[in-house]
């Protein structure tokens, strides 16, 4: 599924000049909907702050023990970072 999906949806261009449409890359899939208002900002050098709104209709799937896995790619540096099993914290209410 992963290769087929990415070749059909996330790879653009004509050989030999293929490029990746990064917003269309999928790391995983499942039945949960994405949160609303996902935002990222760099407020401090080398730090990425990520925020989102409550999941709304999927509240029944939220749990205090939920974990988050992140993969962030910087195409200008051709580097990525991967952080698994992060504990979620509530900030600002």
N, CA and C of each residue as an Amber inpcrd file, in Angstrom:
protein
   279
   0.8110000  -1.1920000   0.0000000   0.0000000   0.0000000   0.0000000
   0.8570000   1.2590000   0.0000000   1.9130000   1.3060000   0.7880000
   2.6980000   2.5290000   0.9410000   3.3390000   2.9690000  -0.3740000
   3.9860000   2.0630000  -1.0660000   4.6540000   2.4330000  -2.3170000
   3.6340000   2.8630000  -3.3520000   2.5810000   2.0970000  -3.5130000
   1.5430000   2.4190000  -4.4860000   0.9040000   3.7740000  -4.1950000
   0.5380000   4.0050000  -2.9380000  -0.0760000   5.2810000  -2.5710000
   0.8500000   6.4350000  -2.9240000   2.1120000   6.3550000  -2.5100000
   3.0330000   7.4670000  -2.7130000   3.3440000   7.6930000  -4.1920000
   3.4900000   6.6230000  -4.9600000   3.7340000   6.7990000  -6.3950000
   2.5390000   7.4670000  -7.0720000   1.3260000   7.1210000  -6.6420000
   0.1190000   7.6750000  -7.2600000  -0.2730000   9.0470000  -6.7340000
   0.1270000   9.4030000  -5.5150000  -0.3790000  10.6210000  -4.9010000
   0.6830000  11.6270000  -4.4660000   1.8590000  11.1820000  -4.1190000
   2.8360000  12.0930000  -3.5300000   4.0660000  12.3370000  -4.3980000
   4.2150000  11.6210000  -5.4800000   5.3480000  11.8250000  -6.3860000
   4.8440000  12.5560000  -7.6240000   5.5060000  13.6650000  -7.9360000
   5.1040000  14.4530000  -9.1040000   6.2990000  14.6200000 -10.0310000
   6.0400000  15.1380000 -11.2160000   7.1080000  15.4040000 -12.1740000
   7.2220000  14.3300000 -13.2240000   8.1720000  14.5360000 -14.1070000
   8.4290000  13.6320000 -15.2190000   9.8880000  13.1950000 -15.1340000
  10.1370000  11.9090000 -15.3800000  11.4930000  11.3610000 -15.2970000
  12.4390000  12.1950000 -16.1400000  13.5960000  12.4710000 -15.6890000
  14.2040000  12.0410000 -14.4300000  13.9920000  13.0580000 -13.2930000
  13.1050000  14.0140000 -13.4860000  12.9320000  15.1090000 -12.5270000
  11.7200000  14.9010000 -11.6230000  11.7300000  13.8170000 -10.8880000
  10.6500000  13.5500000  -9.9470000  10.8510000  14.3780000  -8.6760000
   9.7540000  14.7920000  -8.0580000   9.8060000  15.4760000  -6.7690000
   8.7260000  14.8880000  -5.8700000   8.8600000  15.1290000  -4.5760000
   7.8890000  14.6430000  -3.6110000   7.0110000  15.8090000  -3.1720000
   5.7090000  15.6070000  -3.2100000   4.7500000  16.5880000  -2.7110000
   4.5630000  16.2790000  -1.2250000   5.3840000  16.9020000  -0.3710000
   5.4710000  16.5320000   1.0400000   4.1430000  16.5390000   1.7950000
   3.2450000  17.4970000   1.5800000   1.9680000  17.4500000   2.3100000
   1.1250000  16.2070000   2.0120000   1.4180000  15.5230000   0.9150000
   0.6520000  14.3290000   0.5690000   1.2800000  13.0220000   1.0610000
   2.4600000  13.1070000   1.6500000   3.1230000  11.9120000   2.1810000
   2.3730000  11.4440000   3.4240000   2.1690000  10.1330000   3.5230000
   1.4810000   9.5600000   4.6840000   2.4280000   8.6160000   5.4060000
   2.5380000   8.8380000   6.7030000   3.3740000   8.0010000   7.5520000
   2.5910000   6.7830000   8.0410000   1.3200000   6.9960000   8.2900000
   0.4520000   5.8990000   8.7260000  -0.9790000   6.2360000   8.3380000
  -1.8650000   5.2990000   8.5480000  -3.2700000   5.5750000   8.2830000
  -4.1110000   4.8160000   9.2970000  -5.3140000   5.2760000   9.4640000
  -6.2190000   4.6600000  10.4160000  -7.5810000   5.3180000  10.3300000
  -8.4400000   4.9970000  11.2670000  -9.8180000   5.4860000  11.2300000
 -10.0190000   6.8210000  11.9280000  -9.0670000   7.2570000  12.7290000
  -9.2300000   8.5320000  13.4210000  -9.0850000   9.6910000  12.4450000
  -9.8720000  10.7300000  12.6690000  -9.7360000  11.9280000  11.8440000
  -8.5910000  12.7700000  12.3830000  -8.0210000  13.5880000  11.5220000
  -6.9640000  14.4930000  11.9530000  -7.5570000  15.5880000  12.8270000
  -6.7770000  16.1060000  13.7560000  -7.2720000  17.2220000  14.5590000
  -7.4630000  18.4660000  13.7050000  -8.2550000  19.3880000  14.2120000
  -8.4650000  20.6610000  13.5210000  -7.3250000  21.6190000  13.8400000
  -7.1140000  22.5560000  12.9530000  -6.1990000  23.6770000  13.1820000
  -4.7870000  23.2440000  13.5710000  -4.2340000  22.2970000  12.8560000
  -2.8450000  21.8980000  13.1080000  -1.9440000  23.0670000  12.7070000
  -1.0400000  23.4360000  13.6070000  -0.1410000  24.5560000  13.3340000
   1.2530000  24.2250000  13.8420000   2.2570000  24.7440000  13.1350000
   3.6500000  24.5780000  13.5520000   4.3420000  25.9330000  13.4890000
   5.2150000  26.1620000  14.4380000   5.9690000  27.4180000  14.4630000
   7.3260000  27.1740000  15.1080000   8.2930000  27.9500000  14.6930000
   9.6090000  27.9040000  15.3340000   9.7500000  29.1880000  16.1340000
   9.5510000  29.0870000  17.4400000   9.6330000  30.2550000  18.3110000
  11.0190000  30.3910000  18.9350000  11.7770000  29.3090000  18.9450000
  13.1380000  29.2780000  19.4650000  13.9720000  28.5130000  18.4460000
  15.2080000  28.9220000  18.2300000  16.0660000  28.2120000  17.2770000
  16.0960000  26.7130000  17.5800000  15.9760000  25.9170000  16.5460000
  16.0490000  24.4580000  16.6260000  14.9320000  23.8510000  17.4700000
  13.8030000  24.5550000  17.5870000  12.6510000  24.0050000  18.3080000
  11.4080000  24.2100000  17.4590000  10.6200000  23.1630000  17.3330000
   9.3870000  23.2140000  16.5700000   8.2150000  23.0430000  17.5300000
   7.3490000  24.0490000  17.6030000   6.1610000  23.9770000  18.4450000
   4.9870000  23.5470000  17.5710000   4.3060000  22.4970000  17.9870000
   3.1790000  21.9540000  17.2350000   1.9360000  22.0390000  18.1020000
   0.8460000  22.5350000  17.5170000  -0.4000000  22.6350000  18.2710000
  -1.5680000  22.2240000  17.3820000  -2.6900000  21.8950000  18.0200000
  -3.9030000  21.5370000  17.3050000  -5.0860000  21.7190000  18.2290000
  -6.2730000  21.7230000  17.6330000  -7.5080000  21.8510000  18.4040000
  -8.0120000  20.4750000  18.7930000  -8.9570000  20.4600000  19.7140000
  -9.6060000  19.2300000  20.1540000 -10.1490000  18.4580000  18.9450000
 -10.1400000  17.1570000  19.0350000 -10.5980000  16.3150000  17.9290000
 -12.1030000  16.3610000  17.7090000 -12.8570000  16.9530000  18.6310000
 -14.2980000  17.1120000  18.4330000 -15.0600000  15.8110000  18.4270000
 -15.5060000  15.3630000  17.2530000 -16.3920000  14.2030000  17.1460000
 -15.7260000  12.8960000  17.5280000 -14.4070000  12.8540000  17.5700000
 -13.7050000  11.6180000  17.9360000 -13.3180000  11.5840000  19.4110000
 -13.9700000  12.4100000  20.2400000 -13.6400000  12.4640000  21.6660000
 -13.6420000  11.0860000  22.3140000 -14.5010000  10.2050000  21.8420000
 -14.5920000   8.8740000  22.4420000 -13.2970000   8.0840000  22.3000000
 -12.4290000   8.4930000  21.3710000 -11.1740000   7.7870000  21.1470000
 -10.0000000   8.4180000  21.8900000 -10.2360000   9.5440000  22.5730000
  -9.1580000  10.2050000  23.3070000  -8.9740000   9.5490000  24.6630000
  -7.7170000   9.4830000  25.0870000  -7.4110000   8.8660000  26.3670000
  -6.2110000   9.5920000  26.9700000  -6.2000000   9.7130000  28.2900000
  -5.1000000  10.4090000  28.9740000  -3.7510000   9.7310000  28.7460000
  -3.7500000   8.4770000  28.3220000  -2.4930000   7.7610000  28.0920000
  -2.0830000   7.7670000  26.6160000  -2.7630000   8.5430000  25.7790000
  -2.4240000   8.6210000  24.3590000  -0.9750000   9.0480000  24.1630000
  -0.3880000   8.5820000  23.0870000   0.9920000   8.9200000  22.7200000
   0.9920000   9.4810000  21.3060000   2.0510000  10.1880000  20.9780000
   2.1710000  10.8380000  19.6830000   3.5030000  10.4670000  19.0420000
   3.4830000  10.1430000  17.7540000   4.6950000   9.9060000  16.9890000
   4.8010000  10.9950000  15.9340000   5.9650000  11.6090000  15.8420000
   6.1940000  12.6900000  14.8860000   7.3480000  12.3510000  13.9630000
   7.1870000  12.7350000  12.7090000   8.2860000  12.6830000  11.7610000
   8.2920000  14.0360000  11.0530000   9.4080000  14.7220000  11.1190000
   9.5360000  16.0350000  10.5080000  10.7010000  15.9930000   9.5390000
  10.4590000  16.5020000   8.3260000  11.4800000  16.4940000   7.2820000
  11.7790000  17.9200000   6.8500000  13.0560000  18.2390000   6.7140000
  13.5000000  19.5320000   6.2300000  14.1130000  19.3250000   4.8420000
  13.3390000  19.6270000   3.7830000  13.8540000  19.3610000   2.4330000
  15.0670000  20.1930000   2.0600000  15.2280000  21.3770000   2.6290000
  16.3910000  22.1970000   2.2720000  17.6800000  21.6060000   2.8410000
  17.5760000  20.8460000   3.9240000  18.7440000  20.1840000   4.5090000
  18.7750000  18.6870000   4.2010000  17.7320000  18.1790000   3.5520000
  17.5430000  16.7540000   3.2790000  17.7680000  15.9200000   4.5420000
  17.1680000  16.3720000   5.6420000  17.2800000  15.6740000   6.9280000
  15.9000000  15.5330000   7.5530000  15.7240000  14.4500000   8.2920000
  14.4760000  14.2740000   9.0100000  14.7750000  13.8770000  10.4470000
  13.7720000  14.0900000  11.2970000  13.8560000  13.6280000  12.6680000
  12.5790000  12.8660000  12.9860000  12.7110000  11.8840000  13.8300000
  11.6140000  10.9860000  14.1570000  11.5630000  10.8320000  15.6710000
  10.4370000  11.1210000  16.2550000  10.2600000  10.9790000  17.6990000
   9.0290000  10.1120000  17.9360000   9.2250000   8.9860000  18.5970000
   8.1290000   8.0460000  18.8230000   7.7020000   8.0260000  20.2820000
   6.4400000   7.7030000  20.4920000   5.8950000   7.4340000  21.8140000
   6.0090000   8.6300000  22.7610000   5.7570000   9.8280000  22.2360000
   5.8110000  11.0370000  23.0510000   4.5360000  11.1910000  23.8660000
   4.6900000  11.6150000  25.1010000   3.5450000  11.8760000  25.9650000
   2.9570000  13.2240000  25.5850000   1.6420000  13.3000000  25.5030000
   0.9740000  14.5450000  25.1660000   0.7640000  15.3840000  26.4080000
   0.9010000  16.6870000  26.2870000   0.6270000  17.5840000  27.4050000
  -0.3440000  18.6560000  26.9510000  -1.1660000  19.1040000  27.8480000
  -2.1200000  20.1570000  27.5500000  -1.4870000  21.4920000  27.9140000
  -1.5380000  22.4450000  26.9960000  -0.9330000  23.7350000  27.2340000
  -1.9960000  24.8130000  27.0310000  -2.1320000  25.7020000  27.9580000
  -3.0460000  26.8300000  27.8110000  -4.4830000  26.4960000  28.0910000
  -4.7740000  25.4910000  28.8700000  -6.1570000  25.2280000  29.2520000
  -6.5830000  23.8950000  28.8700000
